[in-house]
CSV table of N, CA, C and O in Angstrom, one decimal:
chain,number,residue,atom,x,y,z
A,1,PRO,N,0.8,-1.2,0.0
A,1,PRO,CA,0.0,0.0,0.0
A,1,PRO,C,0.9,1.3,0.0
A,1,PRO,O,1.9,1.3,0.6
A,2,LEU,N,0.3,2.3,-0.6
A,2,LEU,CA,1.0,3.6,-0.7
A,2,LEU,C,0.9,4.3,0.6
A,2,LEU,O,-0.2,4.3,1.2
A,3,SER,N,2.0,4.9,1.0
A,3,SER,CA,2.0,5.7,2.3
A,3,SER,C,1.5,7.1,1.9
A,3,SER,O,2.1,7.7,1.0
A,4,ALA,N,0.5,7.6,2.7
A,4,ALA,CA,0.0,8.9,2.4
A,4,ALA,C,-0.4,9.6,3.7
A,4,ALA,O,-0.4,9.0,4.8
A,5,CYS,N,-0.6,10.9,3.6
A,5,CYS,CA,-1.0,11.7,4.8
A,5,CYS,C,-2.0,12.8,4.4
A,5,CYS,O,-2.0,13.1,3.2
A,6,SER,N,-2.7,13.3,5.3
A,6,SER,CA,-3.5,14.5,5.1
A,6,SER,C,-2.7,15.7,5.0
A,6,SER,O,-1.7,15.8,5.6
A,7,PRO,N,-3.2,16.8,4.3
A,7,PRO,CA,-2.5,18.1,4.3
A,7,PRO,C,-2.4,18.7,5.7
A,7,PRO,O,-1.6,19.5,6.0
A,8,TYR,N,-3.3,18.2,6.6
A,8,TYR,CA,-3.4,18.8,8.0
A,8,TYR,C,-2.5,18.0,9.0
A,8,TYR,O,-2.4,18.4,10.1
A,9,ALA,N,-1.9,16.9,8.5
A,9,ALA,CA,-1.0,16.1,9.4
A,9,ALA,C,0.2,17.0,9.7
A,9,ALA,O,0.6,17.8,8.9
A,10,THR,N,0.8,16.9,10.9
A,10,THR,CA,1.9,17.7,11.3
A,10,THR,C,3.2,17.1,10.7
A,10,THR,O,3.2,15.9,10.3
A,11,LEU,N,4.3,17.8,10.7
A,11,LEU,CA,5.5,17.3,10.2
A,11,LEU,C,6.0,16.1,11.0
A,11,LEU,O,6.5,15.1,10.5
A,12,ALA,N,5.7,16.2,12.4
A,12,ALA,CA,6.1,15.1,13.2
A,12,ALA,C,5.3,13.8,12.9
A,12,ALA,O,5.8,12.7,12.9
A,13,MET,N,4.0,14.0,12.6
A,13,MET,CA,3.2,12.8,12.2
A,13,MET,C,3.7,12.2,10.9
A,13,MET,O,3.7,11.0,10.8
A,14,ALA,N,4.0,13.1,10.0
A,14,ALA,CA,4.5,12.6,8.7
A,14,ALA,C,5.8,11.9,8.8
A,14,ALA,O,6.0,10.8,8.2
A,15,ALA,N,6.7,12.4,9.7
A,15,ALA,CA,8.0,11.7,9.9
A,15,ALA,C,7.8,10.3,10.5
A,15,ALA,O,8.4,9.4,10.2
A,16,ARG,N,6.8,10.2,11.5
A,16,ARG,CA,6.5,8.9,12.1
A,16,ARG,C,5.9,8.0,11.1
A,16,ARG,O,6.3,6.8,11.1
A,17,GLU,N,5.1,8.5,10.2
A,17,GLU,CA,4.5,7.6,9.2
A,17,GLU,C,5.6,7.1,8.2
A,17,GLU,O,5.6,5.9,7.9
A,18,MET,N,6.5,8.0,7.9
A,18,MET,CA,7.6,7.5,7.0
A,18,MET,C,8.5,6.5,7.7
A,18,MET,O,8.9,5.5,7.1
A,19,GLU,N,8.7,6.7,9.0
A,19,GLU,CA,9.5,5.7,9.8
A,19,GLU,C,8.8,4.4,9.9
A,19,GLU,O,9.4,3.3,9.7
A,20,THR,N,7.5,4.4,10.2
A,20,THR,CA,6.7,3.2,10.3
A,20,THR,C,6.7,2.4,9.1
A,20,THR,O,6.8,1.1,9.1
A,21,HIS,N,6.6,3.0,7.9
A,21,HIS,CA,6.6,2.3,6.6
A,21,HIS,C,7.9,2.2,5.9
A,21,HIS,O,7.9,1.7,4.8
A,22,ASN,N,8.9,2.8,6.5
A,22,ASN,CA,10.3,2.7,6.0
A,22,ASN,C,10.3,3.3,4.5
A,22,ASN,O,10.8,2.7,3.6
A,23,VAL,N,9.7,4.5,4.4
A,23,VAL,CA,9.7,5.2,3.1
A,23,VAL,C,10.3,6.6,3.3
A,23,VAL,O,10.4,7.1,4.4
A,24,GLY,N,10.7,7.2,2.2
A,24,GLY,CA,11.3,8.5,2.3
A,24,GLY,C,10.3,9.6,1.8
A,24,GLY,O,10.7,10.8,1.7
A,25,SER,N,9.1,9.3,1.5
A,25,SER,CA,8.2,10.3,1.0
A,25,SER,C,6.7,9.8,1.2
A,25,SER,O,6.5,8.6,1.4
A,26,LEU,N,5.9,10.8,1.3
A,26,LEU,CA,4.4,10.5,1.4
A,26,LEU,C,3.7,11.4,0.4
A,26,LEU,O,4.1,12.5,0.1
A,27,VAL,N,2.7,10.8,-0.2
A,27,VAL,CA,1.8,11.6,-1.0
A,27,VAL,C,0.8,12.3,0.0
A,27,VAL,O,0.5,11.7,1.0
A,28,VAL,N,0.4,13.5,-0.3
A,28,VAL,CA,-0.5,14.2,0.5
A,28,VAL,C,-1.8,14.2,-0.3
A,28,VAL,O,-1.9,14.6,-1.4
A,29,THR,N,-2.9,13.6,0.4
A,29,THR,CA,-4.1,13.5,-0.3
A,29,THR,C,-5.2,14.2,0.4
A,29,THR,O,-5.2,14.3,1.7
A,30,ASP,N,-6.2,14.6,-0.3
A,30,ASP,CA,-7.4,15.3,0.2
A,30,ASP,C,-8.5,14.3,0.6
A,30,ASP,O,-8.2,13.1,0.6
A,31,ASN,N,-9.6,14.8,1.1
A,31,ASN,CA,-10.7,13.9,1.5
A,31,ASN,C,-11.2,13.0,0.4
A,31,ASN,O,-11.9,12.0,0.7
A,32,ASP,N,-11.0,13.4,-0.9
A,32,ASP,CA,-11.5,12.6,-2.0
A,32,ASP,C,-10.4,11.6,-2.5
A,32,ASP,O,-10.5,11.1,-3.6
A,33,ASP,N,-9.3,11.5,-1.7
A,33,ASP,CA,-8.2,10.6,-2.1
A,33,ASP,C,-7.5,11.1,-3.3
A,33,ASP,O,-6.9,10.3,-4.1
A,34,GLN,N,-7.5,12.4,-3.6
A,34,GLN,CA,-6.8,13.0,-4.7
A,34,GLN,C,-5.4,13.6,-4.2
A,34,GLN,O,-5.4,14.1,-3.1
A,35,ILE,N,-4.4,13.5,-5.0
A,35,ILE,CA,-3.1,14.0,-4.6
A,35,ILE,C,-3.1,15.5,-4.7
A,35,ILE,O,-3.4,16.1,-5.7
A,36,VAL,N,-2.8,16.1,-3.5
A,36,VAL,CA,-2.7,17.6,-3.5
A,36,VAL,C,-1.2,18.0,-3.2
A,36,VAL,O,-1.0,19.2,-3.1
A,37,GLY,N,-0.3,17.0,-3.0
A,37,GLY,CA,1.0,17.4,-2.7
A,37,GLY,C,1.9,16.1,-2.4
A,37,GLY,O,1.4,15.0,-2.5
A,38,MET,N,3.1,16.4,-2.1
A,38,MET,CA,4.1,15.3,-1.8
A,38,MET,C,5.1,15.9,-0.8
A,38,MET,O,5.5,17.1,-1.0
A,39,ILE,N,5.5,15.1,0.2
A,39,ILE,CA,6.5,15.6,1.1
A,39,ILE,C,7.5,14.5,1.3
A,39,ILE,O,7.2,13.3,1.3
A,40,THR,N,8.8,14.9,1.4
A,40,THR,CA,9.9,13.9,1.6
A,40,THR,C,10.5,14.1,2.9
A,40,THR,O,10.3,15.2,3.6
A,41,ASP,N,11.3,13.1,3.3
A,41,ASP,CA,12.0,13.2,4.6
A,41,ASP,C,13.0,14.4,4.5
A,41,ASP,O,13.2,15.1,5.5
A,42,ARG,N,13.5,14.7,3.3
A,42,ARG,CA,14.4,15.8,3.2
A,42,ARG,C,13.7,17.2,3.4
A,42,ARG,O,14.2,18.1,4.0
A,43,ASP,N,12.5,17.3,2.9
A,43,ASP,CA,11.6,18.5,3.1
A,43,ASP,C,11.5,18.7,4.6
A,43,ASP,O,11.6,19.9,5.0
A,44,ILE,N,11.2,17.7,5.3
A,44,ILE,CA,10.9,17.8,6.7
A,44,ILE,C,12.2,18.2,7.4
A,44,ILE,O,12.2,19.1,8.3
A,45,ALA,N,13.3,17.6,7.1
A,45,ALA,CA,14.6,17.9,7.7
A,45,ALA,C,15.0,19.4,7.5
A,45,ALA,O,15.4,20.1,8.4
A,46,LEU,N,14.8,19.8,6.2
A,46,LEU,CA,15.2,21.2,5.9
A,46,LEU,C,14.3,22.2,6.6
A,46,LEU,O,14.7,23.2,7.1
A,47,ALA,N,13.0,21.9,6.7
A,47,ALA,CA,12.0,22.8,7.4
A,47,ALA,C,12.4,22.9,8.9
A,47,ALA,O,12.4,24.0,9.5
A,48,ILE,N,12.7,21.7,9.5
A,48,ILE,CA,13.1,21.8,10.9
A,48,ILE,C,14.4,22.5,11.1
A,48,ILE,O,14.6,23.3,12.0
A,49,GLY,N,15.3,22.3,10.2
A,49,GLY,CA,16.6,22.9,10.3
A,49,GLY,C,16.5,24.4,10.1
A,49,GLY,O,17.3,25.2,10.6
A,50,ARG,N,15.5,24.9,9.4
A,50,ARG,CA,15.2,26.3,9.3
A,50,ARG,C,14.4,26.9,10.4
A,50,ARG,O,14.0,28.1,10.3
A,51,GLY,N,14.1,26.1,11.4
A,51,GLY,CA,13.4,26.6,12.5
A,51,GLY,C,11.9,26.4,12.5
A,51,GLY,O,11.2,26.8,13.5
A,52,SER,N,11.3,25.6,11.6
A,52,SER,CA,9.9,25.3,11.6
A,52,SER,C,9.6,24.4,12.7
A,52,SER,O,10.4,23.5,13.1
A,53,SER,N,8.4,24.5,13.3
A,53,SER,CA,8.0,23.6,14.4
A,53,SER,C,7.6,22.3,13.8
A,53,SER,O,6.9,22.3,12.7
A,54,PRO,N,7.8,21.2,14.5
A,54,PRO,CA,7.4,19.9,14.0
A,54,PRO,C,5.8,19.8,14.1
A,54,PRO,O,5.3,18.8,13.6
A,55,ASP,N,5.2,20.8,14.6
A,55,ASP,CA,3.7,20.8,14.8
A,55,ASP,C,3.0,21.5,13.6
A,55,ASP,O,1.8,21.6,13.6
A,56,ILE,N,3.7,22.1,12.6
A,56,ILE,CA,3.1,22.7,11.5
A,56,ILE,C,2.5,21.7,10.6
A,56,ILE,O,3.1,20.6,10.5
A,57,PRO,N,1.4,22.0,9.9
A,57,PRO,CA,0.9,21.0,8.9
A,57,PRO,C,1.8,20.9,7.7
A,57,PRO,O,2.5,21.8,7.3
A,58,VAL,N,1.8,19.6,7.2
A,58,VAL,CA,2.7,19.3,6.0
A,58,VAL,C,2.3,20.2,4.8
A,58,VAL,O,3.2,20.5,4.0
A,59,ASP,N,1.1,20.6,4.8
A,59,ASP,CA,0.6,21.5,3.6
A,59,ASP,C,1.5,22.7,3.5
A,59,ASP,O,1.6,23.3,2.4
A,60,ARG,N,2.0,23.2,4.6
A,60,ARG,CA,2.8,24.4,4.5
A,60,ARG,C,4.2,24.2,3.8
A,60,ARG,O,4.7,25.2,3.3
A,61,ILE,N,4.7,23.0,3.8
A,61,ILE,CA,6.0,22.8,3.1
A,61,ILE,C,5.9,21.7,2.0
A,61,ILE,O,6.9,21.6,1.3
A,62,ALA,N,4.8,21.1,1.8
A,62,ALA,CA,4.7,20.0,0.8
A,62,ALA,C,4.9,20.7,-0.6
A,62,ALA,O,4.5,21.8,-0.9
A,63,ILE,N,5.4,19.9,-1.5
A,63,ILE,CA,5.4,20.2,-2.9
A,63,ILE,C,4.0,20.0,-3.5
A,63,ILE,O,3.4,19.0,-3.4
A,64,HIS,N,3.5,21.1,-4.1
A,64,HIS,CA,2.1,21.0,-4.6
A,64,HIS,C,1.9,20.6,-6.1
A,64,HIS,O,0.8,20.2,-6.5
A,65,SER,N,2.9,20.8,-6.9
A,65,SER,CA,2.8,20.4,-8.3
A,65,SER,C,3.5,19.1,-8.4
A,65,SER,O,4.7,19.0,-8.6
A,66,VAL,N,2.7,18.0,-8.3
A,66,VAL,CA,3.3,16.7,-8.3
A,66,VAL,C,3.1,16.0,-9.6
A,66,VAL,O,2.0,15.9,-10.1
A,67,LEU,N,4.2,15.5,-10.2
A,67,LEU,CA,4.1,14.7,-11.4
A,67,LEU,C,3.6,13.3,-11.0
A,67,LEU,O,4.1,12.7,-10.0
A,68,THR,N,2.8,12.7,-11.8
A,68,THR,CA,2.3,11.3,-11.6
A,68,THR,C,2.5,10.5,-12.9
A,68,THR,O,2.7,11.1,-14.0
A,69,ILE,N,2.3,9.2,-12.8
A,69,ILE,CA,2.3,8.3,-13.9
A,69,ILE,C,1.1,7.4,-13.7
A,69,ILE,O,0.8,7.0,-12.6
A,70,GLY,N,0.5,7.0,-14.8
A,70,GLY,CA,-0.6,6.1,-14.8
A,70,GLY,C,-0.2,4.6,-14.6
A,70,GLY,O,0.9,4.2,-14.9
A,71,THR,N,-1.1,3.8,-14.2
A,71,THR,CA,-0.9,2.4,-14.0
A,71,THR,C,-0.5,1.6,-15.3
A,71,THR,O,0.1,0.6,-15.3
A,72,ASP,N,-0.9,2.2,-16.5
A,72,ASP,CA,-0.6,1.6,-17.8
A,72,ASP,C,0.8,2.0,-18.3
A,72,ASP,O,1.2,1.4,-19.3
A,73,ALA,N,1.5,2.8,-17.6
A,73,ALA,CA,2.8,3.3,-18.1
A,73,ALA,C,3.8,2.2,-17.8
A,73,ALA,O,3.7,1.4,-16.9
A,74,ASP,N,4.9,2.1,-18.6
A,74,ASP,CA,6.0,1.2,-18.4
A,74,ASP,C,7.2,1.8,-17.8
A,74,ASP,O,7.2,3.1,-17.6
A,75,VAL,N,8.1,1.0,-17.4
A,75,VAL,CA,9.3,1.5,-16.7
A,75,VAL,C,10.1,2.5,-17.6
A,75,VAL,O,10.7,3.5,-17.0
A,76,HIS,N,10.1,2.4,-18.9
A,76,HIS,CA,10.8,3.3,-19.7
A,76,HIS,C,10.2,4.7,-19.7
A,76,HIS,O,10.9,5.7,-19.8
A,77,GLU,N,8.8,4.7,-19.7
A,77,GLU,CA,8.2,6.0,-19.6
A,77,GLU,C,8.5,6.7,-18.2
A,77,GLU,O,8.7,7.9,-18.2
A,78,ALA,N,8.5,5.9,-17.2
A,78,ALA,CA,8.9,6.4,-15.8
A,78,ALA,C,10.3,7.0,-15.9
A,78,ALA,O,10.5,8.1,-15.4
A,79,ALA,N,11.2,6.2,-16.5
A,79,ALA,CA,12.6,6.7,-16.6
A,79,ALA,C,12.7,8.0,-17.4
A,79,ALA,O,13.4,8.9,-17.0
A,80,ALA,N,11.9,8.1,-18.5
A,80,ALA,CA,12.0,9.3,-19.3
A,80,ALA,C,11.5,10.5,-18.5
A,80,ALA,O,12.1,11.6,-18.6
A,81,ILE,N,10.4,10.3,-17.8
A,81,ILE,CA,9.8,11.5,-17.0
A,81,ILE,C,10.8,11.9,-15.9
A,81,ILE,O,11.1,13.0,-15.7
A,82,MET,N,11.3,10.9,-15.2
A,82,MET,CA,12.3,11.2,-14.1
A,82,MET,C,13.5,11.9,-14.7
A,82,MET,O,14.0,12.9,-14.1
A,83,GLY,N,14.0,11.4,-15.8
A,83,GLY,CA,15.2,12.0,-16.4
A,83,GLY,C,15.0,13.5,-16.9
A,83,GLY,O,15.8,14.4,-16.6
A,84,SER,N,13.8,13.7,-17.5
A,84,SER,CA,13.6,15.0,-18.1
A,84,SER,C,13.1,16.0,-17.1
A,84,SER,O,13.4,17.2,-17.2
A,85,LYS,N,12.5,15.5,-16.0
A,85,LYS,CA,12.0,16.5,-15.0
A,85,LYS,C,12.8,16.5,-13.7
A,85,LYS,O,12.6,17.3,-12.8
A,86,GLY,N,13.8,15.6,-13.6
A,86,GLY,CA,14.7,15.7,-12.4
A,86,GLY,C,14.0,15.3,-11.2
A,86,GLY,O,14.3,15.8,-10.1
A,87,VAL,N,13.1,14.3,-11.2
A,87,VAL,CA,12.4,13.8,-10.0
A,87,VAL,C,12.9,12.4,-9.7
A,87,VAL,O,13.3,11.7,-10.6
A,88,TRP,N,12.8,12.1,-8.4
A,88,TRP,CA,13.3,10.7,-8.0
A,88,TRP,C,12.1,9.8,-7.6
A,88,TRP,O,12.3,8.6,-7.5
A,89,ARG,N,10.9,10.3,-7.5
A,89,ARG,CA,9.8,9.5,-7.2
A,89,ARG,C,8.6,10.0,-8.0
A,89,ARG,O,8.4,11.2,-8.2
A,90,LEU,N,7.8,9.0,-8.4
A,90,LEU,CA,6.6,9.3,-9.2
A,90,LEU,C,5.4,8.5,-8.6
A,90,LEU,O,5.4,7.3,-8.6
A,91,PRO,N,4.4,9.2,-8.0
A,91,PRO,CA,3.2,8.5,-7.6
A,91,PRO,C,2.5,7.9,-8.8
A,91,PRO,O,2.5,8.5,-9.9
A,92,VAL,N,2.0,6.7,-8.7
A,92,VAL,CA,1.3,6.0,-9.7
A,92,VAL,C,-0.2,6.1,-9.4
A,92,VAL,O,-0.6,5.9,-8.3
A,93,THR,N,-1.0,6.6,-10.4
A,93,THR,CA,-2.4,6.8,-10.2
A,93,THR,C,-3.3,5.9,-11.0
A,93,THR,O,-2.9,5.6,-12.2
A,94,ASP,N,-4.5,5.6,-10.5
A,94,ASP,CA,-5.4,4.9,-11.3
A,94,ASP,C,-6.2,5.8,-12.3
A,94,ASP,O,-5.8,7.0,-12.4
A,95,ASP,N,-7.2,5.3,-13.0
A,95,ASP,CA,-7.9,6.0,-14.0
A,95,ASP,C,-8.7,7.2,-13.4
A,95,ASP,O,-9.0,8.1,-14.1
A,96,ASN,N,-8.9,7.2,-12.1
A,96,ASN,CA,-9.6,8.3,-11.4
A,96,ASN,C,-8.7,9.3,-10.7
A,96,ASN,O,-9.1,10.1,-10.0
A,97,GLY,N,-7.4,9.1,-11.0
A,97,GLY,CA,-6.4,10.0,-10.4
A,97,GLY,C,-6.1,9.7,-9.0
A,97,GLY,O,-5.4,10.5,-8.3
A,98,ARG,N,-6.5,8.6,-8.5
A,98,ARG,CA,-6.2,8.3,-7.1
A,98,ARG,C,-4.9,7.5,-7.0
A,98,ARG,O,-4.6,6.7,-7.8
A,99,PRO,N,-4.1,7.8,-6.0
A,99,PRO,CA,-2.7,7.2,-5.9
A,99,PRO,C,-2.9,5.7,-5.5
A,99,PRO,O,-3.7,5.4,-4.6
A,100,VAL,N,-2.1,4.9,-6.2
A,100,VAL,CA,-2.2,3.4,-5.9
A,100,VAL,C,-0.8,2.8,-5.7
A,100,VAL,O,-0.6,1.7,-5.3
A,101,GLY,N,0.3,3.7,-5.9
A,101,GLY,CA,1.6,3.2,-5.7
A,101,GLY,C,2.6,4.3,-5.9
A,101,GLY,O,2.3,5.4,-6.2
A,102,MET,N,3.9,3.9,-5.8
A,102,MET,CA,5.0,4.9,-6.0
A,102,MET,C,6.1,4.1,-6.7
A,102,MET,O,6.5,3.0,-6.3
A,103,VAL,N,6.7,4.8,-7.7
A,103,VAL,CA,7.8,4.2,-8.4
A,103,VAL,C,9.0,5.2,-8.1
A,103,VAL,O,8.8,6.4,-8.2
A,104,SER,N,10.1,4.7,-7.7
A,104,SER,CA,11.3,5.5,-7.3
A,104,SER,C,12.4,5.3,-8.4
A,104,SER,O,12.4,4.3,-9.1
A,105,LEU,N,13.3,6.2,-8.3
A,105,LEU,CA,14.5,6.1,-9.2
A,105,LEU,C,15.2,4.8,-9.0
A,105,LEU,O,15.6,4.1,-9.9
A,106,ASN,N,15.3,4.4,-7.7
A,106,ASN,CA,15.9,3.1,-7.4
A,106,ASN,C,15.2,1.9,-8.0
A,106,ASN,O,15.8,1.0,-8.5
A,107,ASP,N,13.8,2.0,-8.0
A,107,ASP,CA,13.1,1.0,-8.7
A,107,ASP,C,13.4,0.9,-10.2
A,107,ASP,O,13.6,-0.2,-10.7
A,108,VAL,N,13.5,2.0,-10.8
A,108,VAL,CA,13.7,2.1,-12.3
A,108,VAL,C,15.1,1.6,-12.6
A,108,VAL,O,15.3,0.7,-13.4
A,109,LEU,N,16.1,2.0,-11.8
A,109,LEU,CA,17.5,1.6,-12.0
A,109,LEU,C,17.7,0.1,-11.8
A,109,LEU,O,18.4,-0.6,-12.5
A,110,GLY,N,17.0,-0.4,-10.7
A,110,GLY,CA,17.1,-1.8,-10.5
A,110,GLY,C,16.5,-2.7,-11.6
A,110,GLY,O,17.1,-3.7,-12.0
A,111,TYR,N,15.4,-2.2,-12.1
A,111,TYR,CA,14.7,-2.9,-13.2
A,111,TYR,C,15.6,-2.9,-14.5
A,111,TYR,O,15.8,-3.9,-15.1
A,112,LEU,N,16.1,-1.7,-14.8
A,112,LEU,CA,17.0,-1.6,-16.0
A,112,LEU,C,18.3,-2.4,-15.9
A,112,LEU,O,18.7,-2.9,-16.8
A,113,ALA,N,18.8,-2.4,-14.7
A,113,ALA,CA,20.0,-3.2,-14.5
A,113,ALA,C,19.8,-4.7,-14.7
A,113,ALA,O,20.5,-5.4,-15.3
A,114,GLN,N,18.6,-5.1,-14.1
A,114,GLN,CA,18.3,-6.5,-14.3
A,114,GLN,C,18.0,-6.9,-15.8
A,114,GLN,O,18.4,-7.9,-16.3
A,115,GLU,N,17.3,-5.9,-16.5
A,115,GLU,CA,17.0,-6.1,-17.9
A,115,GLU,C,18.3,-6.2,-18.7
A,115,GLU,O,18.5,-7.1,-19.6
A,116,THR,N,19.3,-5.4,-18.4
A,116,THR,CA,20.6,-5.4,-19.0
A,116,THR,C,21.3,-6.7,-18.8
A,116,THR,O,21.9,-7.3,-19.7
A,117,GLN,N,21.3,-7.2,-17.5
A,117,GLN,CA,21.9,-8.4,-17.2
A,117,GLN,C,21.3,-9.6,-17.9
A,117,GLN,O,22.0,-10.5,-18.4
A,118,ASP,N,19.9,-9.6,-18.0
A,118,ASP,CA,19.2,-10.7,-18.7
A,118,ASP,C,19.6,-10.7,-20.2
A,118,ASP,O,19.8,-11.7,-20.8
A,119,LEU,N,19.7,-9.5,-20.8
A,119,LEU,CA,20.1,-9.4,-22.2
A,119,LEU,C,21.5,-9.9,-22.4
A,119,LEU,O,21.8,-10.6,-23.4
A,120,SER,N,22.4,-9.6,-21.5
A,120,SER,CA,23.8,-10.0,-21.6
A,120,SER,C,23.9,-11.5,-21.5
A,120,SER,O,24.6,-12.2,-22.3
A,121,GLN,N,23.1,-12.1,-20.6
A,121,GLN,CA,23.1,-13.6,-20.4
A,121,GLN,C,22.6,-14.3,-21.6
A,121,GLN,O,23.1,-15.3,-22.1
A,122,ALA,N,21.5,-13.7,-22.2
A,122,ALA,CA,20.9,-14.3,-23.4
A,122,ALA,C,21.9,-14.2,-24.6
A,122,ALA,O,22.0,-15.2,-25.4
A,123,ALA,N,22.6,-13.1,-24.7
A,123,ALA,CA,23.6,-13.0,-25.8
A,123,ALA,C,24.7,-14.0,-25.7
A,123,ALA,O,25.1,-14.6,-26.7
A,124,HIS,N,25.1,-14.2,-24.4
A,124,HIS,CA,26.2,-15.2,-24.2
A,124,HIS,C,25.8,-16.6,-24.4
A,124,HIS,O,26.5,-17.5,-24.8
A,125,ALA,N,24.5,-16.9,-24.1
A,125,ALA,CA,24.0,-18.2,-24.2
A,125,ALA,C,23.7,-18.6,-25.6
A,125,ALA,O,23.7,-19.8,-25.9
A,126,HIS,N,23.4,-17.7,-26.4
A,126,HIS,CA,23.1,-18.0,-27.8
A,126,HIS,C,24.0,-17.1,-28.8
A,126,HIS,O,23.5,-16.2,-29.5
A,127,PRO,N,25.3,-17.4,-28.8
A,127,PRO,CA,26.2,-16.6,-29.6
A,127,PRO,C,25.8,-16.8,-31.1
A,127,PRO,O,25.6,-18.0,-31.5
A,128,GLY,N,25.7,-15.8,-31.8
A,128,GLY,CA,25.4,-15.9,-33.2
A,128,GLY,C,26.5,-15.4,-34.0
A,128,GLY,O,27.6,-15.1,-33.5
A,129,PRO,N,26.3,-15.3,-35.3
A,129,PRO,CA,27.4,-14.8,-36.2
A,129,PRO,C,27.7,-13.3,-35.8
A,129,PRO,O,26.8,-12.5,-35.5
A,130,ARG,N,28.9,-13.0,-35.9
A,130,ARG,CA,29.4,-11.6,-35.6
A,130,ARG,C,29.6,-10.9,-36.9
A,130,ARG,O,30.1,-11.5,-37.8
A,131,PRO,N,29.2,-9.6,-36.9
A,131,PRO,CA,29.5,-8.9,-38.2
A,131,PRO,C,30.9,-8.7,-38.5
A,131,PRO,O,31.8,-8.8,-37.7
């Protein structure tokens, strides 16, 4: 399941949620389960470091323009978006725009590394004529 929080959750509550689920980010969702933002552990650390109270709502520091990707997208599309937009995490949304998962840069890199290894093994297992 995707880890999420309300815009009214405090920074401290969001940090505990991240710790509980061992994640580095949360999508911020409204009452209709629509994404209204995203907050990372880094966002929280920087806010606290700048003197913000752990009791302020995440909505005050969350990123509100969140890029998403649909459930029908493949890993290559995710990689293209991440590369062109410089983001490390993409919430995955269903046809109604509701978050159903998260794909991270580590997920994409792991998949592509495995795909490369599989191709290399296939090439070595079936050597063909060389040009």
